[in-house]
Amino acid sequence: MKISSLPSRAAVVAAFLFVFNLNLFATTEENQSIQYSMSSTIASKYLSPGMGVNLHDKTVIQSDISASWKNFTAFVWASHDMEGKFGDSFGDEVDYGLTWSDSGFSAGVIYFDEPNTTLSGMGFGANDIVYAFTGYIHDVGVAKLSAIWENYHVPFGGNYRGGNLFSLGVGKSLQLCSAVSLSLKTEMSYGVGPFGTTAGLFNRNSV
């Protein structure tokens, strides 16, 4: 299954893939309920957030646009390899997500539209991933405790493996000065090895 011509997607991607390393943020007036944000950055390589898996070893530009209303956030995120055309490497990706959070609880679903390099381009089909999660974070004063369930589903087959991950973690945020903060987190995770992770029990750390 593949959609080879998606002009609307190209228009969306072109709107927020900026040439320069920008960091933009815009919101509506405080008395309005919807908030919008945009950001864009250049990275030396594409690392999977939260896992550190090296998905692409060349320079990429990564941008997103989101809209938040009450406890819900909808977003589109894109990564583009700065070499070659869009869709011909695993540095290219478009994600569509919807998340919810309230009182420490959170849940969401994200569709990872991955490049189908064997068919020369992007399109809903092989290599795509449907990611769902639900979790809870509890503040105990000196740290934050977390529990999360994650599911990776590969509906059309491809290079990735699907499955579940269950994680328990502890994190701490330190305010180094008025403009700089440091966040530390360690998790013990168990899963079947989805999306390049180790099968069985393993540790994940982030700074």
XYZ file of N, CA and C in Angstrom:
621
model
N 0.849 -1.202 0.000
C 0.000 0.000 0.000
C 0.871 1.234 0.000
N 0.671 2.122 -0.984
C 1.505 3.313 -1.085
C 0.764 4.401 -1.836
N 0.858 5.587 -1.316
C 0.299 6.744 -2.009
C 1.458 7.532 -2.582
N 1.589 7.539 -3.889
C 2.787 8.112 -4.505
C 2.671 9.612 -4.709
N 1.455 10.154 -4.722
C 1.298 11.585 -4.979
C 0.494 12.210 -3.861
N 1.157 12.986 -3.021
C 0.506 13.628 -1.890
C 0.863 15.115 -1.867
N 0.272 15.937 -2.727
C 0.632 17.346 -2.770
C 0.372 18.060 -1.463
N -0.693 17.659 -0.722
C -0.981 18.328 0.539
C 0.135 18.094 1.542
N 0.685 16.878 1.571
C 1.800 16.593 2.472
C 3.018 17.415 2.095
N 3.314 17.516 0.813
C 4.472 18.290 0.374
C 4.328 19.743 0.792
N 3.109 20.253 0.725
C 2.883 21.639 1.111
C 3.112 21.832 2.601
N 2.648 20.863 3.412
C 2.852 20.962 4.857
C 4.321 20.917 5.198
N 5.039 19.965 4.596
C 6.461 19.828 4.890
C 7.226 21.070 4.461
N 6.914 21.597 3.271
C 7.622 22.769 2.771
C 7.386 23.984 3.657
N 6.239 24.022 4.327
C 5.908 25.185 5.148
C 6.767 25.301 6.381
N 7.276 24.150 6.908
C 8.031 24.275 8.153
C 9.423 23.655 8.112
N 9.891 23.233 6.956
C 11.289 22.832 6.817
C 12.101 24.065 6.435
N 12.687 24.728 7.423
C 13.382 25.981 7.190
C 14.832 25.729 6.809
N 15.409 26.638 6.027
C 16.769 26.490 5.541
C 17.784 26.759 6.637
N 17.473 27.674 7.555
C 18.420 28.054 8.595
C 18.063 27.408 9.919
N 19.027 27.439 10.838
C 18.795 26.898 12.171
C 17.982 27.899 12.971
N 16.664 27.666 12.994
C 15.754 28.605 13.632
C 15.168 27.977 14.882
N 14.819 28.792 15.825
C 14.030 28.353 16.968
C 12.920 29.386 17.146
N 11.713 29.010 16.711
C 10.600 29.934 16.690
C 9.538 29.470 17.668
N 8.900 30.400 18.300
C 7.795 30.051 19.188
C 6.739 31.134 19.103
N 5.502 30.723 18.928
C 4.426 31.690 18.848
C 3.204 31.132 19.546
N 2.506 31.950 20.289
C 1.276 31.524 20.953
C 0.196 32.545 20.696
N -1.025 32.145 20.926
C -2.129 33.072 20.840
C -2.147 33.923 22.102
N -3.064 34.872 22.161
C -3.207 35.679 23.358
C -3.592 34.792 24.530
N -3.234 35.211 25.744
C -3.448 34.394 26.930
C -4.916 34.074 27.162
N -5.817 34.954 26.717
C -7.226 34.718 26.967
C -7.850 33.798 25.927
N -7.085 33.312 24.981
C -7.582 32.347 24.009
C -7.137 30.953 24.424
N -7.874 29.942 23.961
C -7.659 28.594 24.467
C -6.678 27.772 23.637
N -6.406 28.166 22.411
C -5.528 27.376 21.548
C -4.146 28.016 21.504
N -3.113 27.213 21.680
C -1.734 27.678 21.592
C -1.042 26.971 20.435
N -0.225 27.724 19.705
C 0.499 27.187 18.566
C 1.995 27.338 18.798
N 2.761 26.401 18.293
C 4.211 26.543 18.377
C 4.862 25.957 17.137
N 6.035 26.493 16.795
C 6.840 25.987 15.689
C 8.294 25.988 16.134
N 9.059 25.014 15.667
C 10.496 25.011 15.953
C 11.224 24.318 14.815
N 12.490 24.638 14.664
C 13.315 24.004 13.646
C 14.763 24.042 14.098
N 15.490 22.967 13.846
C 16.891 22.914 14.239
C 17.670 22.041 13.267
N 18.974 22.207 13.252
C 19.856 21.376 12.438
C 20.661 20.477 13.369
N 20.694 19.181 13.081
C 21.422 18.215 13.900
C 22.450 17.482 13.049
N 23.555 17.097 13.678
C 24.622 16.422 12.933
C 24.245 14.997 12.549
N 23.263 14.416 13.269
C 22.753 13.088 12.930
C 21.366 12.943 13.540
N 20.633 11.946 13.100
C 19.282 11.717 13.585
C 19.311 10.582 14.605
N 19.139 10.927 15.883
C 19.076 9.950 16.960
C 17.638 9.821 17.435
N 17.192 8.609 17.669
C 15.838 8.381 18.151
C 15.665 8.970 19.544
N 14.709 9.890 19.760
C 14.503 10.475 21.090
C 14.174 9.413 22.133
N 14.816 9.491 23.281
C 14.540 8.578 24.372
C 15.233 7.244 24.284
N 15.801 6.922 23.107
C 16.459 5.628 22.942
C 17.904 5.758 22.494
N 18.206 6.826 21.767
C 19.571 7.025 21.306
C 19.963 6.178 20.124
N 18.976 5.499 19.491
C 19.274 4.687 18.311
C 19.674 5.610 17.163
N 20.807 5.335 16.528
C 21.291 6.148 15.413
C 20.518 5.763 14.151
N 19.540 6.596 13.788
C 18.711 6.304 12.627
C 19.324 6.800 11.319
N 20.149 7.849 11.409
C 20.785 8.373 10.200
C 22.040 9.135 10.608
N 23.148 8.863 9.967
C 24.447 9.354 10.416
C 24.905 10.605 9.666
N 23.965 11.309 9.025
C 24.318 12.527 8.309
C 23.471 13.694 8.812
N 23.862 14.911 8.439
C 23.193 16.111 8.909
C 21.731 16.154 8.450
N 20.836 16.495 9.388
C 19.413 16.588 9.088
C 18.871 17.909 9.635
N 17.808 18.390 9.024
C 17.057 19.514 9.564
C 15.736 18.958 10.064
N 15.368 19.290 11.297
C 14.179 18.719 11.925
C 13.278 19.844 12.410
N 12.012 19.788 12.018
C 11.077 20.877 12.303
C 9.740 20.326 12.757
N 9.012 21.145 13.508
C 7.680 20.714 13.937
C 6.753 21.909 14.056
N 5.461 21.608 13.996
C 4.419 22.591 14.231
C 3.344 21.891 15.057
N 2.827 22.575 16.081
C 1.854 21.940 16.963
C 0.773 22.924 17.367
N -0.376 22.363 17.779
C -1.493 23.147 18.303
C -2.001 22.453 19.557
N -2.146 23.222 20.642
C -2.601 22.658 21.914
C -3.912 23.297 22.329
N -4.831 22.469 22.800
C -6.126 22.929 23.293
C -6.472 22.143 24.544
N -6.579 22.869 25.667
C -6.819 22.237 26.964
C -5.731 21.203 27.223
N -6.083 19.916 27.332
C -5.093 18.878 27.650
C -4.618 18.111 26.417
N -4.992 18.564 25.227
C -4.670 17.854 23.994
C -3.660 18.644 23.164
N -2.769 17.921 22.490
C -1.817 18.532 21.566
C -1.757 17.709 20.287
N -1.932 18.369 19.160
C -1.770 17.737 17.849
C -0.550 18.346 17.184
N 0.230 17.527 16.495
C 1.461 18.048 15.903
C 1.841 17.296 14.646
N 2.664 17.952 13.847
C 3.344 17.330 12.705
C 4.828 17.623 12.874
N 5.646 16.596 12.769
C 7.104 16.725 12.927
C 7.769 16.115 11.699
N 8.855 16.736 11.237
C 9.526 16.213 10.049
C 11.037 16.286 10.194
N 11.704 15.299 9.630
C 13.162 15.274 9.533
C 13.531 15.141 8.060
N 14.563 15.874 7.648
C 14.965 15.830 6.241
C 16.486 15.766 6.139
N 16.982 14.730 5.479
C 18.399 14.601 5.167
C 18.784 15.726 4.210
N 19.817 16.477 4.567
C 20.185 17.632 3.753
C 20.923 17.252 2.480
N 21.107 15.951 2.265
C 21.688 15.463 1.009
C 20.634 14.643 0.282
N 20.532 14.810 -1.015
C 19.579 14.029 -1.787
C 18.177 14.594 -1.718
N 17.229 13.877 -2.334
C 15.846 14.343 -2.366
C 15.066 13.755 -1.193
N 13.949 14.389 -0.874
C 13.154 13.972 0.269
C 12.557 12.591 0.038
N 12.811 11.680 0.991
C 12.251 10.337 0.909
C 13.207 9.276 0.436
N 14.492 9.633 0.167
C 15.404 8.612 -0.354
C 16.371 8.084 0.703
N 16.174 8.446 1.982
C 17.029 7.908 3.044
C 16.256 7.893 4.348
N 16.795 7.192 5.357
C 16.123 7.110 6.645
C 16.404 8.338 7.512
N 17.005 9.370 6.930
C 17.055 10.663 7.579
C 15.791 11.465 7.325
N 14.947 10.963 6.418
C 13.687 11.618 6.073
C 12.531 10.924 6.784
N 11.639 11.718 7.356
C 10.522 11.147 8.111
C 9.500 12.251 8.367
N 8.224 11.880 8.396
C 7.154 12.782 8.800
C 6.305 12.065 9.846
N 6.082 12.711 10.989
C 5.292 12.117 12.067
C 4.033 12.944 12.299
N 2.913 12.251 12.558
C 1.641 12.893 12.851
C 1.176 12.391 14.210
N 0.961 13.286 15.167
C 0.661 12.822 16.513
C -0.466 13.565 17.196
N -1.076 12.868 18.169
C -2.084 13.444 19.056
C -1.808 12.922 20.455
N -1.619 13.829 21.427
C -1.316 13.432 22.796
C -2.273 14.117 23.767
N -2.398 13.525 24.955
C -3.244 14.059 26.027
C -2.504 13.923 27.340
N -2.659 14.892 28.233
C -2.038 14.799 29.553
C -2.886 15.551 30.565
N -2.937 15.016 31.806
C -3.705 15.652 32.864
C -3.341 15.017 34.200
N -2.962 15.836 35.170
C -2.708 15.399 36.551
C -1.709 14.252 36.628
N -0.659 14.317 35.817
C 0.377 13.286 35.850
C 0.155 12.146 34.882
N -1.059 11.974 34.389
C -1.362 10.915 33.426
C -1.162 11.446 32.006
N -0.743 10.572 31.106
C -0.571 10.975 29.703
C -0.830 9.782 28.795
N -1.211 10.079 27.563
C -1.445 9.038 26.557
C -1.332 9.691 25.192
N -1.078 8.873 24.187
C -0.987 9.433 22.856
C -0.782 8.375 21.800
N -0.935 8.801 20.568
C -0.660 7.940 19.429
C 0.048 8.776 18.367
N 1.071 8.201 17.748
C 1.871 8.885 16.732
C 2.044 7.951 15.537
N 1.834 8.492 14.353
C 2.085 7.726 13.125
C 3.422 8.168 12.547
N 4.406 7.258 12.521
C 5.714 7.541 11.944
C 5.685 7.158 10.463
N 5.671 8.145 9.598
C 5.706 7.897 8.151
C 7.169 7.825 7.724
N 7.672 6.620 7.603
C 9.079 6.388 7.267
C 9.252 6.264 5.758
N 10.457 6.572 5.240
C 10.674 6.442 3.793
C 10.676 4.986 3.371
N 10.043 4.719 2.242
C 10.083 3.392 1.648
C 11.141 3.443 0.548
N 12.399 3.206 0.933
C 13.506 3.409 0.003
C 13.458 2.450 -1.184
N 12.813 1.301 -1.003
C 12.739 0.354 -2.114
C 11.776 0.844 -3.192
N 10.866 1.761 -2.831
C 9.912 2.302 -3.795
C 10.191 3.765 -4.110
N 11.361 4.246 -3.652
C 11.844 5.586 -3.992
C 10.902 6.689 -3.540
N 10.744 6.834 -2.233
C 9.991 7.976 -1.743
C 9.173 7.686 -0.511
N 8.430 8.741 -0.083
C 7.564 8.616 1.068
C 6.224 8.055 0.622
N 5.430 7.622 1.555
C 4.115 7.099 1.245
C 3.664 6.172 2.346
N 2.382 6.162 2.646
C 1.870 5.295 3.690
C 2.032 3.840 3.252
N 2.901 3.104 3.941
C 3.152 1.718 3.560
C 4.317 1.134 4.319
N 5.141 0.359 3.640
C 6.246 -0.367 4.266
C 7.137 0.561 5.081
N 7.590 0.067 6.228
C 8.473 0.744 7.191
C 7.752 1.709 8.127
N 6.483 2.013 7.869
C 5.766 2.932 8.742
C 5.467 2.266 10.088
N 5.343 3.110 11.129
C 5.152 2.622 12.495
C 4.001 3.393 13.137
N 3.142 2.668 13.839
C 2.130 3.292 14.688
C 2.579 3.110 16.133
N 2.831 4.229 16.810
C 3.346 4.211 18.181
C 2.274 4.714 19.135
N 1.979 3.948 20.179
C 1.008 4.356 21.187
C 1.648 4.244 22.560
N 1.248 5.125 23.464
C 1.815 5.083 24.813
C 0.798 5.572 25.833
N 0.969 5.149 27.055
C 0.235 5.696 28.191
C 1.142 5.612 29.405
N 1.068 6.607 30.274
C 1.983 6.619 31.410
C 1.489 7.499 32.537
N 2.249 7.468 33.635
C 1.920 8.274 34.808
C 3.214 8.741 35.456
N 3.266 10.016 35.834
C 4.415 10.594 36.533
C 3.945 11.129 37.877
N 4.653 10.739 38.949
C 4.281 11.165 40.303
C 5.447 11.918 40.939
N 5.180 13.126 41.396
C 6.205 13.955 42.027
C 6.277 13.627 43.508
N 7.444 13.120 43.954
C 7.630 12.775 45.372
C 8.481 13.818 46.084
N 8.646 14.975 45.467
C 9.395 16.056 46.088
C 10.831 16.129 45.615
N 11.637 15.151 45.969
C 13.047 15.170 45.572
C 13.243 14.636 44.158
N 12.257 13.954 43.619
C 12.376 13.365 42.282
C 10.984 13.076 41.731
N 10.946 12.665 40.470
C 9.697 12.269 39.840
C 9.775 10.802 39.436
N 8.787 10.020 39.870
C 8.706 8.607 39.526
C 7.769 8.443 38.336
N 8.116 7.545 37.419
C 7.300 7.373 36.218
C 7.091 5.907 35.895
N 5.956 5.626 35.296
C 5.646 4.298 34.755
C 5.027 4.510 33.389
N 5.479 3.769 32.389
C 4.988 3.977 31.023
C 4.909 2.657 30.267
N 3.870 2.540 29.462
C 3.725 1.423 28.520
C 3.798 2.013 27.119
N 4.599 1.383 26.254
C 4.752 1.823 24.877
C 4.529 0.640 23.938
N 3.860 0.900 22.835
C 3.629 -0.139 21.833
C 4.036 0.366 20.458
N 4.822 -0.435 19.764
C 5.225 -0.158 18.384
C 4.540 -1.190 17.488
N 3.757 -0.718 16.531
C 3.056 -1.593 15.599
C 3.513 -1.270 14.185
N 3.869 -2.294 13.428
C 4.346 -2.131 12.052
C 3.277 -2.708 11.127
N 2.293 -1.902 10.730
C 1.124 -2.441 10.024
C 1.400 -2.984 8.636
N 2.432 -2.469 7.964
C 2.674 -2.870 6.579
C 3.983 -3.630 6.399
N 4.645 -3.993 7.505
C 5.924 -4.691 7.401
C 7.054 -3.741 7.066
N 8.281 -4.267 7.064
C 9.428 -3.439 6.730
C 10.638 -3.779 7.565
N 11.506 -2.798 7.797
C 12.779 -3.024 8.470
C 12.705 -3.010 9.985
N 11.573 -2.588 10.545
C 11.466 -2.439 11.993
C 10.656 -3.567 12.615
N 10.884 -3.766 13.905
C 10.162 -4.789 14.646
C 9.171 -4.126 15.585
N 7.966 -4.676 15.672
C 6.968 -4.150 16.587
C 7.031 -4.848 17.939
N 6.231 -4.369 18.876
C 6.170 -4.985 20.189
C 5.940 -3.979 21.289
N 5.985 -4.460 22.537
C 5.696 -3.643 23.704
C 6.943 -3.348 24.517
N 6.916 -2.204 25.215
C 7.936 -1.836 26.186
C 7.238 -1.386 27.470
N 7.717 -1.880 28.611
C 7.221 -1.462 29.914
C 8.395 -0.871 30.691
N 8.210 0.350 31.236
C 9.335 1.040 31.874
C 8.924 1.660 33.206
N 9.858 1.595 34.173
C 9.753 2.304 35.441
C 10.965 3.217 35.541
N 10.742 4.491 35.910
C 11.857 5.429 35.910
C 11.829 6.394 37.070
N 12.946 7.065 37.250
C 13.063 8.135 38.229
C 13.840 9.280 37.587
N 13.371 10.506 37.791
C 14.010 11.647 37.168
C 14.117 12.818 38.123
N 15.011 13.744 37.796
C 15.244 14.919 38.618
C 15.623 16.091 37.732
N 15.016 17.249 37.983
C 15.353 18.472 37.264
C 16.078 19.420 38.204
N 17.194 19.969 37.736
C 18.005 20.894 38.535
C 18.045 22.244 37.846
N 17.735 23.297 38.583
C 17.810 24.652 38.055
C 19.200 25.196 38.337
N 20.059 25.203 37.308
C 21.444 25.628 37.491
C 21.561 27.137 37.636
N 20.727 27.865 36.913
C 20.642 29.312 37.046
C 19.303 29.725 36.456
N 19.034 31.010 36.379
C 17.722 31.461 35.922
C 17.409 31.046 34.484
N 18.443 30.852 33.685
C 18.226 30.549 32.266
C 18.622 29.126 31.882
N 19.200 28.348 32.822
C 19.709 27.018 32.483
C 19.204 25.994 33.495
N 18.666 24.894 32.988
C 18.235 23.790 33.837
C 18.801 22.485 33.294
N 18.898 21.486 34.145
C 19.442 20.182 33.777
C 18.463 19.110 34.221
N 18.080 18.225 33.302
C 17.154 17.144 33.606
C 17.865 15.798 33.484
N 17.718 14.959 34.482
C 18.329 13.635 34.510
C 17.229 12.594 34.672
N 17.363 11.471 33.972
C 16.369 10.420 34.098
C 16.997 9.059 33.827
N 16.608 8.073 34.626
C 17.031 6.696 34.382
C 15.805 5.795 34.427
N 15.745 4.820 33.541
C 14.608 3.909 33.446
C 15.088 2.473 33.337
N 14.340 1.571 33.955
C 14.497 0.143 33.714
C 13.343 -0.287 32.822
N 13.677 -0.854 31.682
C 12.666 -1.199 30.683
C 12.717 -2.681 30.366
N 11.559 -3.218 29.999
C 11.476 -4.614 29.573
C 10.615 -4.690 28.311
N 11.100 -5.415 27.315
C 10.337 -5.556 26.086
C 10.863 -6.671 25.218
N 10.253 -6.816 24.054
C 10.624 -7.874 23.116
C 11.645 -7.387 22.095
N 12.101 -6.150 22.254
C 13.103 -5.611 21.339
C 12.550 -4.820 20.186
N 11.456 -4.026 20.399
C 10.930 -3.244 19.279
C 11.828 -2.075 18.934
N 11.825 -1.710 17.659
C 12.463 -0.486 17.174
C 13.940 -0.410 17.558
N 14.654 -1.533 17.429
C 16.097 -1.529 17.639
C 16.549 -1.624 19.078
N 15.621 -1.794 20.033
C 16.021 -1.908 21.434
C 16.442 -3.339 21.755
N 17.080 -3.507 22.923
C 17.510 -4.819 23.381
C 16.317 -5.610 23.888
N 16.220 -6.877 23.501
C 15.161 -7.732 24.016
C 15.446 -8.083 25.466
N 14.381 -8.145 26.277
C 14.543 -8.447 27.692
C 14.641 -7.187 28.534
N 15.381 -7.252 29.633
C 15.508 -6.136 30.567
C 16.723 -5.295 30.211
N 16.555 -3.976 30.170
C 17.675 -3.086 29.861
C 17.438 -1.737 30.524
N 18.487 -0.933 30.545
C 18.454 0.371 31.204
C 18.521 1.500 30.168
N 17.723 2.559 30.366
C 17.763 3.741 29.511
C 18.041 4.957 30.387
N 18.993 5.775 29.939
C 19.348 6.988 30.678
C 19.286 8.186 29.753
N 18.912 9.319 30.278
C 18.875 10.527 29.462
C 19.290 11.726 30.313
N 19.924 12.708 29.644
C 20.352 13.952 30.272
C 19.836 15.106 29.432
